């Protein structure tokens, strides 16, 4: 088991705090949250890049910062692309193999489709090629745990689909995967568990199957009206997110709840311009949890 236990981490100061997450072999945990919420910081600490100020990162009960050998069982794919731009792919792979005392694994290169670009420099690669190289580097030592920071960010549809297929296969092989993503449909496709981070704290975590059961009866509703209905909607117990001149809430029974909501808004002098179903329910659950944490 890979475990984050009461983790507080950051650089000049604490950015993430009180994080407790356990990832078993074969599980894919997806970390969701807005920019600046601490996702990348938490993943860097989980990958062994920055030690926590407090708490422990454990793999099979062993603190990875106290045992460098256990840290070698973790593979890390960062979000950035600044990876020795003047190196050829082959040279970079060989350097990483020496660092990890690992043999070159041809199967990894076939799966990530980098064999045909081995002689190219990193700086000459497309974004999709760079992401495939980064994944290859994370896998070169055959780790038990994979930390992936936005693995499909900025990729075209075909390349992103290939990356998701690989992640599924890696989980089936028994690897514990902890990843960050902004892509909610991707999370629904890949994840077994979801964690929501906001302002450095985990504000929600559960099995994706439980989340999906929870949201089956939820409907995302977009409301436009004269004036700002946020205070009125919160009085009725709804979390609200503003998008331009629209206000988004999640309801469980559209036909039953919306007449009451619109009547209440009308009684407060707010004239309704539009009421429409909109969005992904998981996205609205995320909005709800972020609203609760604000």
CSV table of C-alpha atoms in Angstrom, one decimal:
chain,number,residue,atom,x,y,z
A,1,UNK,CA,0.0,0.0,0.0
A,2,UNK,CA,1.1,3.6,-0.8
A,3,UNK,CA,0.0,6.0,1.9
A,4,UNK,CA,0.1,9.7,2.6
A,5,UNK,CA,-0.2,10.1,6.4
A,6,UNK,CA,-1.0,13.5,7.9
A,7,UNK,CA,1.1,15.2,5.2
A,8,UNK,CA,2.0,18.9,5.4
A,9,UNK,CA,4.2,20.0,2.5
A,10,UNK,CA,5.3,23.0,0.5
A,11,UNK,CA,8.4,25.1,-0.3
A,12,UNK,CA,8.9,28.3,1.6
A,13,UNK,CA,5.9,27.4,3.7
A,14,UNK,CA,3.1,24.9,4.1
A,15,UNK,CA,0.9,24.7,1.0
A,16,UNK,CA,-0.9,21.4,1.6
A,17,UNK,CA,-1.9,20.3,5.0
A,18,UNK,CA,-3.5,17.3,6.9
A,19,UNK,CA,-3.5,15.1,3.8
A,20,UNK,CA,-4.4,11.4,4.4
A,21,UNK,CA,-4.7,9.2,1.3
A,22,UNK,CA,-4.2,5.4,0.8
A,23,UNK,CA,-3.7,3.9,-2.6
A,24,UNK,CA,-3.7,0.1,-3.0
A,25,UNK,CA,-2.2,-1.8,-5.9
A,26,UNK,CA,-4.5,-1.6,-9.0
A,27,UNK,CA,-6.3,1.5,-7.8
A,28,UNK,CA,-6.3,4.9,-9.6
A,29,UNK,CA,-6.8,7.9,-7.3
A,30,UNK,CA,-7.6,11.1,-9.2
A,31,UNK,CA,-6.8,14.4,-7.5
A,32,UNK,CA,-9.2,17.2,-8.6
A,33,UNK,CA,-9.0,20.9,-7.8
A,34,UNK,CA,-8.5,24.4,-9.2
A,35,UNK,CA,-5.2,25.9,-10.2
A,36,UNK,CA,-3.2,26.9,-7.1
A,37,UNK,CA,-5.0,24.4,-4.8
A,38,UNK,CA,-1.8,22.4,-4.1
A,39,UNK,CA,-2.2,19.5,-6.5
A,40,UNK,CA,1.4,19.6,-8.0
A,41,UNK,CA,2.9,20.3,-4.6
A,42,UNK,CA,1.2,17.3,-3.1
A,43,UNK,CA,2.3,15.0,-6.0
A,44,UNK,CA,5.9,16.2,-5.8
A,45,UNK,CA,5.9,15.3,-2.1
A,46,UNK,CA,4.2,11.9,-2.8
A,47,UNK,CA,6.9,11.2,-5.5
A,48,UNK,CA,9.7,11.9,-3.0
A,49,UNK,CA,10.8,15.2,-4.6
A,50,UNK,CA,10.1,17.5,-1.6
A,51,UNK,CA,10.0,16.1,1.9
A,52,UNK,CA,6.9,17.0,4.0
A,53,UNK,CA,7.2,19.4,6.9
A,54,UNK,CA,5.1,17.0,8.9
A,55,UNK,CA,3.7,13.5,8.3
A,56,UNK,CA,5.0,10.6,6.3
A,57,UNK,CA,4.9,9.1,2.8
A,58,UNK,CA,4.8,5.3,3.2
A,59,UNK,CA,5.2,2.5,0.8
A,60,UNK,CA,4.4,-0.9,2.4
A,61,UNK,CA,4.8,0.8,5.8
A,62,UNK,CA,8.3,2.2,5.0
A,63,UNK,CA,8.9,6.0,5.0
A,64,UNK,CA,10.3,6.8,1.5
A,65,UNK,CA,12.3,9.7,2.8
A,66,UNK,CA,14.1,7.5,5.3
A,67,UNK,CA,14.9,4.7,2.8
A,68,UNK,CA,16.1,5.8,-0.6
A,69,UNK,CA,15.8,2.2,-1.9
A,70,UNK,CA,12.0,2.2,-1.3
A,71,UNK,CA,11.7,5.5,-3.1
A,72,UNK,CA,13.0,3.8,-6.2
A,73,UNK,CA,9.8,1.8,-6.4
A,74,UNK,CA,8.0,5.1,-7.3
A,75,UNK,CA,7.7,6.6,-10.8
A,76,UNK,CA,6.9,10.2,-11.3
A,77,UNK,CA,5.6,12.0,-14.4
A,78,UNK,CA,5.7,15.8,-13.8
A,79,UNK,CA,3.4,18.2,-15.6
A,80,UNK,CA,6.2,20.4,-17.0
A,81,UNK,CA,8.3,19.6,-20.1
A,82,UNK,CA,11.7,21.1,-19.2
A,83,UNK,CA,13.7,17.9,-19.4
A,84,UNK,CA,17.2,18.4,-20.8
A,85,UNK,CA,16.1,19.8,-24.1
A,86,UNK,CA,19.5,19.2,-25.7
A,87,UNK,CA,19.6,15.5,-24.9
A,88,UNK,CA,18.4,12.9,-27.3
A,89,UNK,CA,15.6,10.7,-26.1
A,90,UNK,CA,18.0,7.7,-26.1
A,91,UNK,CA,20.6,9.5,-24.0
A,92,UNK,CA,18.1,10.7,-21.5
A,93,UNK,CA,16.7,7.1,-21.2
A,94,UNK,CA,20.2,5.7,-20.6
A,95,UNK,CA,20.9,8.4,-17.9
A,96,UNK,CA,17.7,7.5,-16.1
A,97,UNK,CA,18.5,3.8,-16.3
A,98,UNK,CA,21.9,4.4,-14.7
A,99,UNK,CA,20.4,6.5,-12.0
A,100,UNK,CA,17.9,3.7,-11.2
A,101,UNK,CA,20.3,0.9,-11.9
A,102,UNK,CA,17.7,-0.5,-14.3
A,103,UNK,CA,18.0,-2.3,-17.6
A,104,UNK,CA,16.5,-0.8,-20.7
A,105,UNK,CA,13.0,-2.1,-21.0
A,106,UNK,CA,12.0,-2.4,-24.7
A,107,UNK,CA,8.4,-3.2,-23.8
A,108,UNK,CA,8.0,0.2,-22.2
A,109,UNK,CA,9.3,1.9,-25.3
A,110,UNK,CA,6.9,0.0,-27.5
A,111,UNK,CA,3.9,0.8,-25.3
A,112,UNK,CA,4.7,4.5,-25.1
A,113,UNK,CA,5.7,4.6,-28.8
A,114,UNK,CA,9.0,6.3,-28.3
A,115,UNK,CA,11.2,3.8,-30.2
A,116,UNK,CA,10.9,5.8,-33.4
A,117,UNK,CA,12.0,9.1,-31.8
A,118,UNK,CA,15.1,7.8,-29.9
A,119,UNK,CA,17.5,9.8,-32.0
A,120,UNK,CA,15.6,13.1,-31.7
A,121,UNK,CA,16.5,15.8,-29.2
A,122,UNK,CA,13.9,16.6,-26.5
A,123,UNK,CA,13.7,20.2,-27.6
A,124,UNK,CA,12.6,19.1,-31.1
A,125,UNK,CA,9.7,16.9,-29.9
A,126,UNK,CA,6.0,17.7,-30.1
A,127,UNK,CA,4.0,18.1,-26.9
A,128,UNK,CA,2.5,14.6,-27.2
A,129,UNK,CA,6.0,13.1,-27.8
A,130,UNK,CA,7.4,14.8,-24.7
A,131,UNK,CA,4.5,13.5,-22.6
A,132,UNK,CA,5.2,10.0,-23.9
A,133,UNK,CA,8.9,10.4,-23.0
A,134,UNK,CA,8.0,11.6,-19.5
A,135,UNK,CA,5.8,8.5,-19.0
A,136,UNK,CA,8.6,6.3,-20.3
A,137,UNK,CA,11.0,7.9,-17.8
A,138,UNK,CA,8.5,7.2,-15.0
A,139,UNK,CA,8.3,3.6,-16.0
A,140,UNK,CA,11.9,2.8,-16.9
A,141,UNK,CA,12.6,1.2,-13.5
A,142,UNK,CA,9.3,-0.8,-13.4
A,143,UNK,CA,7.9,1.0,-10.3
A,144,UNK,CA,5.1,-0.2,-8.1
A,145,UNK,CA,3.6,3.3,-7.7
A,146,UNK,CA,3.0,5.9,-10.4
A,147,UNK,CA,2.6,9.6,-9.7
A,148,UNK,CA,1.2,11.3,-12.7
A,149,UNK,CA,0.7,15.1,-12.9
A,150,UNK,CA,-1.9,16.0,-15.6
A,151,UNK,CA,-0.8,13.1,-17.9
A,152,UNK,CA,-3.0,14.2,-20.8
A,153,UNK,CA,-2.6,18.0,-20.5
A,154,UNK,CA,-2.3,19.8,-23.8
A,155,UNK,CA,-2.5,16.6,-25.8
A,156,UNK,CA,-4.6,16.1,-29.0
A,157,UNK,CA,-7.5,13.7,-28.7
A,158,UNK,CA,-5.7,10.7,-30.2
A,159,UNK,CA,-2.6,11.1,-28.1
A,160,UNK,CA,-4.7,11.7,-24.9
A,161,UNK,CA,-6.7,8.6,-25.7
A,162,UNK,CA,-3.5,6.5,-26.1
A,163,UNK,CA,-2.2,7.9,-22.7
A,164,UNK,CA,-5.5,6.9,-21.0
A,165,UNK,CA,-5.3,3.4,-22.5
A,166,UNK,CA,-1.8,3.0,-21.1
A,167,UNK,CA,-2.8,4.2,-17.6
A,168,UNK,CA,-5.7,1.7,-17.6
A,169,UNK,CA,-3.2,-1.1,-18.5
A,170,UNK,CA,-0.7,0.0,-15.9
A,171,UNK,CA,-3.4,-0.2,-13.2
A,172,UNK,CA,-4.5,-3.6,-14.4
A,173,UNK,CA,-0.9,-4.8,-14.0
A,174,UNK,CA,-1.3,-3.9,-10.3
A,175,UNK,CA,0.4,-0.5,-10.0
A,176,UNK,CA,-0.9,2.0,-7.5
A,177,UNK,CA,-1.6,5.2,-9.4
A,178,UNK,CA,-2.0,8.7,-8.0
A,179,UNK,CA,-2.7,11.3,-10.6
A,180,UNK,CA,-3.9,14.9,-10.9
A,181,UNK,CA,-6.3,15.9,-13.6
A,182,UNK,CA,-8.5,18.8,-14.7
A,183,UNK,CA,-10.5,16.6,-17.0
A,184,UNK,CA,-13.6,15.3,-15.3
A,185,UNK,CA,-14.7,12.9,-18.0
A,186,UNK,CA,-11.2,11.5,-17.9
A,187,UNK,CA,-11.5,11.0,-14.1
A,188,UNK,CA,-14.8,9.2,-14.6
A,189,UNK,CA,-13.1,6.9,-17.1
A,190,UNK,CA,-9.9,6.1,-15.3
A,191,UNK,CA,-10.3,6.6,-11.5
A,192,UNK,CA,-11.4,4.1,-8.9
A,193,UNK,CA,-11.2,6.9,-6.3
A,194,UNK,CA,-11.5,10.7,-6.3
A,195,UNK,CA,-10.0,13.3,-4.0
A,196,UNK,CA,-10.8,17.0,-4.2
A,197,UNK,CA,-8.2,19.5,-2.9
A,198,UNK,CA,-9.0,23.1,-2.3
A,199,UNK,CA,-6.6,25.7,-0.7
A,200,UNK,CA,-4.2,22.9,0.3
A,201,UNK,CA,-6.8,20.7,2.1
A,202,UNK,CA,-8.6,17.6,1.0
A,203,UNK,CA,-12.3,18.6,1.1
A,204,UNK,CA,-13.8,15.5,-0.3
A,205,UNK,CA,-12.7,11.9,-1.0
A,206,UNK,CA,-14.6,8.7,-1.9
A,207,UNK,CA,-14.9,5.8,-4.3
A,208,UNK,CA,-15.8,6.9,-7.8
A,209,UNK,CA,-18.6,4.4,-7.7
A,210,UNK,CA,-20.1,6.0,-4.6
A,211,UNK,CA,-19.7,9.4,-6.2
A,212,UNK,CA,-21.5,8.2,-9.3
A,213,UNK,CA,-24.3,6.7,-7.2
A,214,UNK,CA,-24.6,10.0,-5.4
A,215,UNK,CA,-24.7,12.1,-8.6
A,216,UNK,CA,-27.1,9.9,-10.5
A,217,UNK,CA,-30.0,11.9,-9.1
A,218,UNK,CA,-28.2,15.2,-9.3
A,219,UNK,CA,-29.0,17.7,-12.1
A,220,UNK,CA,-26.8,20.7,-12.8
A,221,UNK,CA,-29.0,23.8,-13.4
A,222,UNK,CA,-28.0,27.1,-15.0
A,223,UNK,CA,-30.0,30.1,-13.8
A,224,UNK,CA,-29.9,33.6,-15.3
A,225,UNK,CA,-32.0,36.4,-13.8
A,226,UNK,CA,-32.1,40.1,-13.1
A,227,UNK,CA,-29.7,40.6,-10.2
A,228,UNK,CA,-27.5,38.2,-8.2
A,229,UNK,CA,-29.5,35.2,-6.8
A,230,UNK,CA,-26.5,33.7,-4.9
A,231,UNK,CA,-27.6,34.8,-1.4
A,232,UNK,CA,-31.2,33.6,-2.0
A,233,UNK,CA,-30.0,30.2,-3.4
A,234,UNK,CA,-27.7,29.8,-0.4
A,235,UNK,CA,-30.6,30.5,1.9
A,236,UNK,CA,-32.4,27.6,0.3
A,237,UNK,CA,-29.3,25.4,1.0
A,238,UNK,CA,-27.7,25.3,-2.5
A,239,UNK,CA,-24.0,25.7,-3.3
A,240,UNK,CA,-23.6,28.3,-6.0
A,241,UNK,CA,-20.9,28.9,-8.6
A,242,UNK,CA,-21.1,32.0,-10.8
A,243,UNK,CA,-20.1,31.8,-14.5
A,244,UNK,CA,-20.5,35.2,-16.2
A,245,UNK,CA,-24.1,36.2,-15.8
A,246,UNK,CA,-25.2,32.6,-15.0
A,247,UNK,CA,-25.4,30.9,-11.6
A,248,UNK,CA,-24.9,27.1,-11.4
A,249,UNK,CA,-26.5,24.9,-8.7
A,250,UNK,CA,-27.1,21.1,-8.4
A,251,UNK,CA,-30.6,19.8,-7.6
A,252,UNK,CA,-31.8,16.2,-7.0
A,253,UNK,CA,-35.3,16.6,-8.5
A,254,UNK,CA,-35.5,19.2,-11.2
A,255,UNK,CA,-39.3,19.1,-11.7
A,256,UNK,CA,-40.0,19.3,-7.9
A,257,UNK,CA,-37.3,21.8,-6.8
A,258,UNK,CA,-37.1,24.3,-9.6
A,259,UNK,CA,-40.7,25.7,-9.3
A,260,UNK,CA,-40.0,26.3,-5.6
A,261,UNK,CA,-36.6,27.9,-6.4
A,262,UNK,CA,-38.0,30.2,-9.1
A,263,UNK,CA,-41.0,31.2,-7.0
A,264,UNK,CA,-38.7,32.1,-4.1
A,265,UNK,CA,-36.4,34.1,-6.3
A,266,UNK,CA,-39.4,35.9,-7.8
A,267,UNK,CA,-40.6,36.8,-4.3
A,268,UNK,CA,-37.3,38.4,-3.7
A,269,UNK,CA,-37.7,40.6,-6.8
A,270,UNK,CA,-35.5,38.6,-9.1
A,271,UNK,CA,-37.0,38.0,-12.5
A,272,UNK,CA,-35.9,34.7,-14.2
A,273,UNK,CA,-34.4,35.0,-17.7
A,274,UNK,CA,-33.4,31.4,-18.1
A,275,UNK,CA,-33.4,28.0,-16.3
A,276,UNK,CA,-31.7,25.2,-18.1
A,277,UNK,CA,-30.1,21.8,-17.3
A,278,UNK,CA,-26.4,22.0,-17.9
A,279,UNK,CA,-23.0,20.5,-17.2
A,280,UNK,CA,-21.6,17.2,-15.9
A,281,UNK,CA,-23.0,16.1,-12.5
A,282,UNK,CA,-19.5,15.1,-11.3
A,283,UNK,CA,-18.4,18.6,-12.2
A,284,UNK,CA,-21.2,20.1,-10.2
A,285,UNK,CA,-20.3,17.9,-7.2
A,286,UNK,CA,-16.8,19.3,-7.5
A,287,UNK,CA,-18.2,22.8,-7.6
A,288,UNK,CA,-20.3,22.0,-4.5
A,289,UNK,CA,-17.4,20.8,-2.5
A,290,UNK,CA,-15.2,23.7,-3.5
A,291,UNK,CA,-18.0,26.1,-2.5
A,292,UNK,CA,-18.3,24.4,0.9
A,293,UNK,CA,-14.6,24.8,1.4
A,294,UNK,CA,-14.4,28.5,0.5
